[in-house]
Coordinates of C-alpha atoms in Angstrom, one line a residue:
Chain A
M894 CA 0.6 -19.9 -51.1
K895 CA 0.8 -16.3 -52.3
N896 CA -2.4 -15.5 -50.5
Y897 CA -1.0 -16.9 -47.3
F898 CA 2.0 -14.7 -47.4
K899 CA -0.2 -11.7 -48.0
K900 CA -2.2 -12.6 -44.9
V901 CA 0.9 -12.9 -42.8
K902 CA 2.1 -9.6 -44.1
Y903 CA -1.3 -8.0 -43.3
Y904 CA -1.2 -9.4 -39.7
I905 CA 2.3 -8.1 -39.1
H906 CA 1.2 -4.7 -40.3
I907 CA -1.8 -4.7 -38.0
Y908 CA 0.4 -5.8 -35.1
R909 CA 2.7 -2.9 -35.6
M910 CA -0.3 -0.5 -35.7
I911 CA -1.7 -1.9 -32.4
L912 CA 1.7 -1.8 -30.8
I913 CA 2.2 1.8 -31.6
Q914 CA -1.2 2.7 -30.1
D915 CA -0.5 0.8 -26.9
L916 CA 3.0 2.3 -26.5
K917 CA 1.5 5.8 -26.9
T918 CA -1.0 5.0 -24.1
K919 CA 1.8 3.7 -21.9
M920 CA 3.9 6.8 -22.4
S921 CA 1.3 9.0 -20.9
F922 CA 1.7 7.1 -17.6
R923 CA 5.4 7.4 -17.3
A924 CA 5.6 7.2 -13.5
D925 CA 3.6 4.0 -13.5
F926 CA 5.8 2.5 -16.2
L927 CA 8.9 3.3 -14.1
I928 CA 7.5 1.9 -10.9
S929 CA 6.3 -1.3 -12.5
S930 CA 9.7 -1.8 -14.2
F931 CA 11.5 -1.2 -10.9
S932 CA 9.2 -3.5 -8.9
G933 CA 9.9 -6.2 -11.5
I934 CA 13.6 -5.8 -11.1
M935 CA 13.2 -5.8 -7.3
L936 CA 11.3 -9.1 -7.5
N937 CA 14.1 -10.8 -9.4
A938 CA 16.7 -9.2 -7.1
A939 CA 14.9 -10.6 -4.1
S940 CA 14.7 -14.1 -5.6
F941 CA 18.4 -13.9 -6.4
I942 CA 19.2 -12.7 -2.8
S943 CA 17.1 -15.6 -1.4
I944 CA 19.1 -18.2 -3.4
W945 CA 22.3 -16.5 -2.3
I946 CA 21.3 -16.5 1.4
M947 CA 20.3 -20.2 1.1
F948 CA 23.7 -21.1 -0.3
Q949 CA 25.5 -19.3 2.6
N950 CA 24.2 -22.2 4.7
F951 CA 24.9 -25.2 2.6
S952 CA 26.7 -26.1 -0.6
S953 CA 24.0 -27.9 -2.7
I954 CA 20.4 -28.9 -3.1
M955 CA 20.1 -32.5 -4.3
N956 CA 23.6 -32.2 -5.7
W957 CA 22.7 -29.0 -7.6
N958 CA 25.3 -26.4 -6.6
Y959 CA 24.9 -22.6 -6.4
Y960 CA 25.8 -21.9 -10.1
E961 CA 23.6 -24.7 -11.4
M962 CA 20.7 -23.3 -9.4
L963 CA 21.4 -19.8 -10.9
F964 CA 21.4 -21.4 -14.3
L965 CA 18.1 -23.0 -13.6
Y966 CA 16.7 -19.7 -12.3
G967 CA 18.0 -17.7 -15.3
F968 CA 16.6 -20.3 -17.7
S969 CA 13.2 -20.1 -16.1
L970 CA 13.3 -16.2 -16.2
L971 CA 14.0 -16.3 -19.9
A972 CA 11.5 -19.0 -20.7
L973 CA 8.8 -17.0 -18.8
T974 CA 9.6 -13.7 -20.6
P975 CA 7.7 -14.2 -23.9
Q976 CA 4.5 -14.9 -21.9
L977 CA 5.0 -11.8 -19.8
V978 CA 5.8 -9.5 -22.6
F979 CA 3.4 -10.6 -25.4
F980 CA 0.5 -12.3 -23.6
D981 CA -0.1 -9.7 -20.9
N982 CA -3.7 -9.1 -21.9
S983 CA -4.7 -12.7 -21.1
W984 CA -4.5 -11.8 -17.4
V985 CA -7.4 -9.4 -17.7
L986 CA -9.6 -11.5 -20.0
C987 CA -11.8 -12.6 -17.0
D988 CA -12.6 -8.9 -16.2
K989 CA -13.4 -8.0 -19.8
V990 CA -15.6 -11.1 -20.2
F991 CA -17.4 -10.5 -16.9
K992 CA -18.1 -6.8 -17.5
G993 CA -19.0 -7.3 -21.2
D994 CA -16.2 -5.3 -22.7
F995 CA -15.1 -8.3 -24.6
I996 CA -17.9 -7.9 -27.1
T997 CA -16.0 -5.2 -28.8
Y998 CA -13.5 -7.7 -30.0
C999 CA -16.2 -9.9 -31.6
F1000 CA -16.9 -7.4 -34.3
R1001 CA -13.4 -7.0 -35.8
P1002 CA -12.8 -8.5 -39.2
I1003 CA -9.6 -10.3 -38.0
N1004 CA -8.8 -13.3 -35.9
I1005 CA -10.3 -12.6 -32.5
F1006 CA -7.6 -14.4 -30.6
F1007 CA -4.9 -12.4 -32.4
Y1008 CA -6.5 -9.1 -31.9
Y1009 CA -7.4 -9.6 -28.2
T1010 CA -4.1 -11.2 -27.1
F1011 CA -1.7 -8.8 -28.9
E1012 CA -3.6 -5.6 -28.2
K1013 CA -1.2 -5.0 -25.2
I1014 CA 2.5 -5.4 -24.9
N1015 CA 4.2 -5.4 -21.5
I1016 CA 7.5 -3.8 -22.3
N1017 CA 8.6 -3.4 -18.7
A1018 CA 9.0 -7.2 -18.4
I1019 CA 11.9 -6.9 -20.8
G1020 CA 14.1 -6.1 -17.7
Q1021 CA 13.6 -9.7 -16.8
F1022 CA 15.0 -10.8 -20.1
F1023 CA 18.3 -9.0 -19.4
I1024 CA 18.5 -10.4 -15.9
G1025 CA 18.0 -13.9 -17.3
V1026 CA 20.7 -13.5 -19.9
T1027 CA 23.1 -12.2 -17.3
L1028 CA 22.4 -15.1 -14.9
I1029 CA 22.8 -17.7 -17.7
T1030 CA 26.0 -16.2 -18.9
Y1031 CA 27.4 -15.8 -15.4
S1032 CA 26.6 -19.4 -14.4
W1033 CA 27.7 -20.7 -17.8
I1034 CA 31.2 -19.2 -17.3
K1035 CA 31.4 -20.3 -13.7
L1036 CA 30.4 -23.9 -14.6
G1037 CA 33.0 -23.9 -17.4
L1038 CA 30.5 -25.2 -20.0
D1039 CA 31.5 -25.2 -23.7
V1040 CA 30.6 -22.4 -26.1
N1041 CA 30.1 -23.2 -29.7
T1042 CA 27.5 -22.5 -32.4
I1043 CA 25.7 -25.8 -31.9
I1044 CA 25.2 -25.4 -28.2
V1045 CA 24.0 -21.8 -28.5
F1046 CA 21.6 -22.9 -31.2
K1047 CA 20.4 -25.7 -28.9
L1048 CA 20.0 -23.2 -26.0
I1049 CA 17.8 -20.9 -28.1
I1050 CA 15.7 -23.8 -29.4
S1051 CA 15.1 -25.2 -25.9
L1052 CA 14.3 -21.8 -24.5
L1053 CA 11.8 -21.2 -27.3
T1054 CA 10.0 -24.5 -26.8
A1055 CA 10.1 -24.1 -23.0
S1056 CA 8.4 -20.7 -23.3
L1057 CA 5.4 -22.3 -25.0
F1058 CA 4.3 -24.0 -21.8
M1059 CA 3.5 -21.0 -19.7
I1060 CA 1.9 -19.4 -22.7
A1061 CA -0.3 -22.5 -23.2
I1062 CA -1.2 -22.6 -19.5
V1063 CA -2.2 -18.9 -19.4
I1064 CA -4.2 -19.1 -22.6
F1065 CA -6.0 -22.2 -21.4
I1066 CA -6.8 -20.9 -17.9
S1067 CA -7.9 -17.5 -19.2
S1068 CA -10.2 -19.1 -21.7
M1069 CA -12.0 -20.7 -18.7
S1070 CA -13.5 -17.2 -18.1
F1071 CA -15.9 -17.9 -21.0
W1072 CA -17.5 -20.6 -19.0
I1073 CA -16.8 -19.8 -15.4
I1074 CA -17.9 -16.5 -13.9
N1075 CA -15.1 -16.1 -11.4
A1076 CA -12.0 -17.2 -13.3
K1077 CA -9.9 -14.5 -11.6
G1078 CA -9.2 -16.8 -8.6
L1079 CA -8.1 -19.5 -11.0
M1080 CA -5.8 -17.0 -12.8
D1081 CA -4.2 -16.0 -9.4
F1082 CA -3.9 -19.6 -8.5
F1083 CA -2.0 -20.5 -11.7
S1084 CA 0.2 -17.3 -11.7
K1085 CA 1.9 -18.6 -8.5
F1086 CA 3.3 -21.7 -10.4
K1087 CA 6.0 -19.8 -12.1
D1088 CA 7.9 -19.7 -8.8
Y1089 CA 7.9 -23.5 -8.7
T1090 CA 9.8 -23.7 -12.0
R1091 CA 13.2 -22.8 -10.5
Y1092 CA 13.9 -25.9 -8.5
P1093 CA 15.4 -29.2 -9.5
F1094 CA 12.4 -31.6 -9.7
T1095 CA 14.4 -34.4 -8.0
I1096 CA 13.2 -32.9 -4.7
F1097 CA 9.6 -33.9 -5.4
N1098 CA 8.1 -37.4 -4.8
N1099 CA 6.7 -39.3 -7.8
F1100 CA 3.2 -38.0 -7.3
F1101 CA 4.2 -34.3 -7.5
K1102 CA 6.7 -35.1 -10.3
F1103 CA 3.9 -36.5 -12.3
V1104 CA 1.5 -33.6 -11.6
F1105 CA 4.1 -31.0 -12.4
S1106 CA 5.2 -32.8 -15.6
F1107 CA 1.9 -33.7 -17.3
I1108 CA -1.1 -32.1 -15.6
I1109 CA 0.4 -28.7 -14.7
P1110 CA 3.4 -29.0 -17.0
I1111 CA 5.7 -26.4 -15.3
G1112 CA 8.6 -28.9 -15.2
F1113 CA 9.1 -28.2 -18.8
V1114 CA 9.6 -24.5 -18.2
A1115 CA 13.1 -24.8 -16.8
Y1116 CA 14.0 -28.1 -15.2
Y1117 CA 13.6 -30.6 -18.0
P1118 CA 15.1 -28.4 -20.8
S1119 CA 18.0 -27.4 -18.5
L1120 CA 19.1 -31.1 -18.4
F1121 CA 20.3 -30.7 -22.0
F1122 CA 23.1 -28.5 -20.6
I1123 CA 23.7 -29.3 -16.9
H1124 CA 23.2 -32.5 -14.9
T1125 CA 23.0 -34.5 -18.1
E1126 CA 22.9 -37.7 -16.0
E1127 CA 19.3 -36.8 -15.0
L1128 CA 18.3 -36.4 -18.7
S1129 CA 15.6 -38.8 -19.9
W1130 CA 13.0 -39.1 -22.7
I1131 CA 10.8 -36.5 -20.9
S1132 CA 13.1 -33.6 -21.9
F1133 CA 12.9 -34.6 -25.6
F1134 CA 9.2 -35.2 -25.2
G1135 CA 8.8 -31.6 -23.9
V1136 CA 9.9 -30.2 -27.3
F1137 CA 6.7 -31.6 -28.9
Y1138 CA 4.4 -31.5 -25.9
G1139 CA 4.6 -27.6 -25.8
I1140 CA 3.4 -27.3 -29.4
I1141 CA 0.5 -29.7 -28.7
L1142 CA -0.6 -27.9 -25.6
L1143 CA -0.4 -24.5 -27.3
Y1144 CA -2.5 -25.7 -30.2
F1145 CA -5.0 -27.3 -27.8
S1146 CA -5.4 -24.3 -25.6
Y1147 CA -5.7 -22.0 -28.6
K1148 CA -8.6 -24.1 -29.9
V1149 CA -10.3 -24.0 -26.5
W1150 CA -9.9 -20.3 -26.3
V1151 CA -11.4 -19.7 -29.8
K1152 CA -14.3 -22.1 -29.0
G1153 CA -15.0 -20.1 -25.9
A1154 CA -14.8 -16.8 -27.7
L1155 CA -17.1 -17.8 -30.5
Q1156 CA -19.9 -18.8 -28.1
Y1157 CA -19.6 -15.7 -26.1
S1158 CA -22.8 -13.8 -26.1
G1159 CA -21.9 -10.7 -24.1
T1160 CA -23.7 -9.3 -21.1
G1161 CA -26.3 -7.4 -23.0
S1162 CA -25.0 -4.0 -21.9
Chain B
M432 CA -18.2 5.2 20.2
I433 CA -15.1 4.0 18.5
I434 CA -16.0 0.3 19.3
K435 CA -19.5 0.7 17.9
T436 CA -18.2 2.4 14.6
G437 CA -15.4 -0.2 14.5
A438 CA -17.9 -3.0 14.7
V439 CA -19.9 -1.6 11.8
M440 CA -16.7 -1.2 9.7
I441 CA -15.7 -4.8 10.5
K442 CA -19.1 -6.0 9.4
A443 CA -18.7 -4.0 6.2
G444 CA -15.3 -5.7 5.6
I445 CA -16.9 -9.1 6.2
M446 CA -19.6 -8.4 3.6
Q447 CA -17.0 -7.2 1.2
S448 CA -15.0 -10.4 1.5
F449 CA -18.2 -12.5 1.0
A450 CA -18.3 -11.0 -2.5
Y451 CA -15.3 -13.2 -3.1
R452 CA -16.9 -16.5 -3.9
A453 CA -16.4 -19.8 -2.0
S454 CA -14.3 -21.1 -4.9
G455 CA -11.9 -18.2 -4.3
F456 CA -11.3 -19.3 -0.7
L457 CA -10.9 -22.8 -1.8
L458 CA -8.3 -21.8 -4.4
M459 CA -6.5 -19.7 -1.7
L460 CA -6.4 -22.8 0.5
L461 CA -5.2 -25.0 -2.3
N462 CA -2.5 -22.5 -3.1
N463 CA -1.3 -22.6 0.5
L464 CA -1.2 -26.4 0.5
L465 CA 0.7 -26.6 -2.8
Y466 CA 3.2 -24.0 -1.4
L467 CA 3.5 -26.1 1.7
A468 CA 4.3 -29.1 -0.4
L469 CA 7.0 -27.2 -2.2
I470 CA 8.7 -26.0 0.9
Y471 CA 8.4 -29.4 2.5
F472 CA 10.1 -31.2 -0.4
L473 CA 12.6 -28.4 -1.0
W474 CA 13.9 -28.3 2.6
K475 CA 13.6 -32.0 3.0
G476 CA 15.9 -32.3 0.0
I477 CA 18.3 -29.7 1.5
F478 CA 18.5 -31.4 4.9
N479 CA 18.7 -34.9 3.4
S480 CA 21.1 -34.4 0.5
N481 CA 23.5 -32.4 2.7
N482 CA 23.2 -35.0 5.6
I483 CA 22.6 -32.3 8.2
E484 CA 20.4 -32.5 11.3
L485 CA 20.8 -28.9 12.5
L486 CA 21.0 -25.8 10.3
N487 CA 21.8 -22.6 12.2
G488 CA 20.2 -24.1 15.3
M489 CA 17.1 -25.1 13.4
T490 CA 16.0 -28.7 12.7
F491 CA 14.0 -29.7 9.6
N492 CA 10.7 -29.6 11.6
Q493 CA 11.5 -26.2 13.0
T494 CA 12.3 -24.8 9.5
L495 CA 9.1 -26.3 8.1
L496 CA 7.1 -25.0 11.0
Y497 CA 8.5 -21.5 10.6
L498 CA 8.0 -21.3 6.8
G499 CA 4.7 -23.2 6.9
L500 CA 3.3 -20.9 9.5
A501 CA 4.6 -17.8 7.7
V502 CA 2.4 -19.0 4.8
A503 CA -0.5 -19.8 7.1
L504 CA -0.4 -16.4 8.7
Q505 CA -0.6 -14.5 5.4
P506 CA -4.4 -14.4 5.2
I507 CA -4.4 -12.9 8.7
V508 CA -1.6 -10.4 8.4
E509 CA -1.7 -9.5 4.7
T510 CA -3.5 -6.3 3.7
Y511 CA -4.9 -5.0 0.5
V512 CA -5.0 -1.4 1.8
I513 CA -3.0 -0.1 -1.1
W514 CA -5.6 -1.3 -3.6
Q515 CA -8.4 0.1 -1.5
M516 CA -6.7 3.5 -1.2
S517 CA -5.8 3.6 -4.9
A518 CA -9.4 2.8 -5.9
D519 CA -10.7 5.5 -3.5
I520 CA -8.3 8.1 -4.9
L521 CA -9.1 7.2 -8.6
T522 CA -12.8 7.3 -8.2
G523 CA -12.8 10.4 -6.0
Q524 CA -14.5 8.4 -3.1
I525 CA -11.7 9.6 -0.9
S526 CA -13.2 13.1 -0.7
L527 CA -16.2 11.6 1.1
H528 CA -14.0 9.6 3.5
I529 CA -11.8 12.4 4.6
V530 CA -14.7 14.6 5.8
K531 CA -16.2 11.8 7.9
P532 CA -15.8 12.0 11.7
I533 CA -13.8 8.7 11.7
S534 CA -10.3 9.1 10.3
Y535 CA -9.6 7.4 6.9
Q536 CA -6.8 5.4 8.5
T537 CA -9.0 3.9 11.2
Y538 CA -11.8 3.2 8.7
L539 CA -9.5 1.2 6.4
F540 CA -8.0 -0.6 9.4
F541 CA -11.4 -1.9 10.6
L542 CA -12.4 -2.8 7.0
M543 CA -9.2 -4.9 6.7
I544 CA -9.9 -6.7 10.0
G545 CA -13.4 -7.6 8.8
E546 CA -12.0 -8.9 5.5
N547 CA -9.3 -10.9 7.1
L548 CA -11.6 -12.4 9.7
I549 CA -13.2 -14.7 7.1
T550 CA -9.9 -15.7 5.5
T551 CA -8.6 -16.5 8.9
L552 CA -11.4 -19.0 9.5
V553 CA -11.4 -20.6 6.1
V554 CA -7.8 -20.4 5.1
F555 CA -5.6 -20.0 8.2
L556 CA -7.1 -22.7 10.4
P557 CA -7.0 -25.6 7.9
T558 CA -3.4 -24.6 6.9
F559 CA -2.4 -24.5 10.5
V560 CA -3.8 -27.9 11.2
I561 CA -1.9 -29.4 8.3
V562 CA 1.4 -27.7 9.3
Y563 CA 0.8 -29.1 12.8
F564 CA 0.6 -32.6 11.5
L565 CA 3.2 -32.3 8.8
T566 CA 5.8 -31.3 11.5
N567 CA 4.8 -34.3 13.7
S568 CA 2.8 -32.3 16.2
F569 CA 5.9 -30.4 16.9
V570 CA 4.3 -27.2 18.3
V571 CA 4.1 -27.2 22.1
L572 CA 0.6 -26.2 22.8
S573 CA 0.9 -24.3 26.1
Y574 CA 1.0 -20.6 27.2
N575 CA 3.2 -19.7 24.3
I576 CA 0.1 -19.9 22.0
L577 CA -1.2 -17.0 24.0
L578 CA 2.0 -15.0 23.4
F579 CA 1.9 -16.0 19.8
V580 CA -1.7 -14.7 19.4
I581 CA -0.9 -11.4 21.1
S582 CA 2.2 -10.9 19.0
I583 CA 0.2 -11.6 15.8
L584 CA -2.3 -8.9 16.7
I585 CA 0.6 -6.4 16.9
S586 CA 2.0 -7.8 13.6
I587 CA -1.3 -7.0 11.9
I588 CA -1.1 -3.4 13.0
I589 CA 2.5 -3.1 11.9
N590 CA 1.9 -4.6 8.5
Y591 CA -1.2 -2.4 8.1
L592 CA 0.8 0.7 8.9
V593 CA 3.5 -0.2 6.4
G594 CA 0.8 -0.7 3.8
F595 CA -0.9 2.6 4.6
I596 CA 2.4 4.5 4.3
V597 CA 3.1 2.9 0.9
G598 CA -0.5 3.4 -0.1
T599 CA -0.2 7.1 0.6
F600 CA 2.1 7.4 -2.4
C601 CA -0.9 6.5 -4.5
L602 CA -1.7 10.2 -4.1
Y603 CA 1.4 11.0 -6.2
V604 CA 1.5 8.1 -8.6
Q605 CA -1.3 5.9 -9.8
S606 CA 0.5 2.6 -9.7
P607 CA -1.0 0.3 -7.0
A608 CA 0.3 -2.9 -8.6
G609 CA 3.9 -1.7 -8.7
L610 CA 3.8 -0.2 -5.2
D611 CA 2.1 -3.2 -3.7
N612 CA 4.5 -5.6 -5.3
M613 CA 7.5 -3.6 -4.0
R614 CA 6.0 -3.6 -0.5
M615 CA 5.3 -7.3 -0.6
I616 CA 8.8 -8.2 -1.8
V617 CA 10.5 -6.1 0.9
V618 CA 8.2 -7.3 3.7
F619 CA 8.3 -11.0 2.7
L620 CA 12.1 -11.2 2.2
L621 CA 13.1 -9.1 5.3
S622 CA 10.5 -10.5 7.7
G623 CA 11.8 -14.1 7.2
A624 CA 8.6 -15.3 5.4
I625 CA 10.7 -16.7 2.5
I626 CA 13.8 -17.8 4.4
P627 CA 14.1 -17.8 8.2
I628 CA 16.0 -14.9 9.5
A629 CA 18.3 -17.3 11.4
F630 CA 19.7 -18.4 8.0
F631 CA 20.8 -14.9 7.0
P632 CA 24.5 -14.1 7.1
E633 CA 25.7 -12.4 10.3
L634 CA 25.9 -8.8 9.0
L635 CA 22.7 -9.0 7.0
R636 CA 20.9 -10.4 10.0
S637 CA 22.0 -7.6 12.3
V638 CA 20.8 -5.0 9.8
V639 CA 17.5 -6.8 9.3
M640 CA 16.9 -6.9 13.0
L641 CA 17.0 -3.1 13.1
L642 CA 14.2 -2.8 10.6
P643 CA 10.4 -3.0 11.3
F644 CA 9.8 -5.9 9.0
Q645 CA 11.1 -8.6 11.3
A646 CA 8.4 -7.6 13.7
I647 CA 5.8 -8.8 11.3
Y648 CA 6.5 -12.5 10.7
N649 CA 9.7 -13.4 12.6
A650 CA 8.6 -12.0 16.0
P651 CA 5.4 -14.1 16.5
L652 CA 6.9 -17.2 14.9
Q653 CA 9.7 -17.2 17.5
F654 CA 7.2 -17.8 20.2
L655 CA 6.1 -21.1 18.6
L656 CA 9.6 -22.3 17.7
S657 CA 11.0 -22.6 21.2
S658 CA 9.0 -23.9 24.1
G659 CA 11.4 -22.7 26.8
I660 CA 11.4 -19.0 26.0
N661 CA 12.5 -16.8 28.9
L662 CA 10.8 -13.7 30.3
N663 CA 13.6 -11.4 29.0
E664 CA 13.0 -12.5 25.4
I665 CA 9.3 -12.1 25.8
I666 CA 9.6 -8.5 27.0
H667 CA 12.2 -7.7 24.4
T668 CA 10.0 -9.0 21.5
F669 CA 6.9 -7.1 22.6
A670 CA 8.8 -3.9 23.4
N671 CA 10.3 -4.1 19.9
Q672 CA 6.9 -4.7 18.3
L673 CA 5.3 -1.9 20.2
F674 CA 8.2 0.5 19.4
W675 CA 7.6 -0.1 15.7
V676 CA 3.8 0.4 16.1
I677 CA 4.5 3.9 17.7
I678 CA 7.1 4.9 15.1
L679 CA 5.2 3.8 12.1
Y680 CA 1.9 5.3 13.4
G681 CA 3.6 8.6 13.8
L682 CA 5.3 8.4 10.4
S683 CA 2.1 7.4 8.7
K684 CA 0.3 10.4 10.3
I685 CA 3.0 12.8 9.2
I686 CA 3.3 11.5 5.6
W687 CA -0.5 11.4 5.2
S688 CA -1.1 15.0 6.5
I689 CA 1.6 16.3 4.1
S690 CA 0.4 14.3 1.1
I691 CA -3.4 14.9 1.5
K692 CA -2.8 18.6 0.7
K693 CA -1.7 17.6 -2.7
I694 CA -4.9 15.7 -3.5
T695 CA -6.7 16.3 -6.8
V696 CA -10.0 14.6 -7.3
N697 CA -11.1 14.1 -10.8
G698 CA -14.7 15.3 -11.1
G699 CA -15.7 13.4 -8.0

């Protein structure tokens, strides 16, 4: 047990060292940092404006009103933030594997997944976190929902479990680059799915509901966990199931990633 | 002369896009189809749950056609010129391009045409056919198809010029991802590719109509939406599109000639 704590402490120390190095690199490209942050804020502003424009024309989508849609959108922004901030390096895994740069990670005396994944941090995505918090708070007040310790605790737990799904998807898809040569197309393909998370899933027919719940589990990013707070009449066992499903998927995709990394033989360059 | 060089450049573009594997095209198509499914269910939900037949003068089929075709058109109209420019600037290749007898802007344009030619065939056509059937063969296939095609050709030029102007800023800041994202957000939102411009509130709509972006997606789509379009509207749309081509072309030339003086090539 004591050994275990020592290991955790060691990894936290390593993480801090890696982070400082990465931030130093980022600071030397200040204009790029500003432009990337600004484009991220613009993207969220545009999505907000499009929801606003839509609701100028009608009052609800499948009985979900404007503020409920904003809640859903804010929830999805927050649940997607951990993946964006801490797992940014996964998006370029296919390039590194393809070009052979990945071999450098194979020689480190620490967990290869840990070192590769947490080598980079995408701090400009933190803007999204604040937009998400603002949207949830705003819609929470407008919807007149209760505020107490239990419900805030519930919100944090459901956000944390919801965030596991996108992380698991990205880890799993990026690990495909160990077997497929052109995994980049696959990554682009799956990166689009985050836009699908911000709609009430009652719009879909049963086939798509099934696909988006169990095969590409994006329903658990915002819709199913939001039902704990709003539209509780749509709440079913699936939302409770999501809490455990995320952990299972994350563990599974981690195992696949490590399996792929261990059989990686480089490009010989 | 220009046609001959153009043909060579287009061929180079086609070759470049072949580097993208067949699986890449398939995923692009699949992506389009999934997005079509999303807008189909979303707008069907909106129309059905609110019990409306007509929203701002548009029926469900018209809305689906408009948004579906905006997606289908993306492989034709979209441009990766910013990435190309950024790569040329970063590697120093640009110093070779600017001394060539063909202007850098023309060179990139033909390259883009070549690249998009393939995606048009393998991504646009299948998506178009599916949109056609999804909207119950709603499109009237008559002379308006011709107007639609001409209008798209102008859209390609407008979108390319917007991309080139934004790409010029890569000479100042190396941030192609940020710049291209910003361009895409502005173009998609203000051209009606996400929500039809007819749905915009009065004030916003009148502002948007004064901007060049509506000439990219909204203008050609209007030709397919209504079968009985009158001569006045046709002239007005084309005049508006050509106006923006001239303005943006002039602007891109000015910005480029000012910026190119600031160029620093690392090693090269």
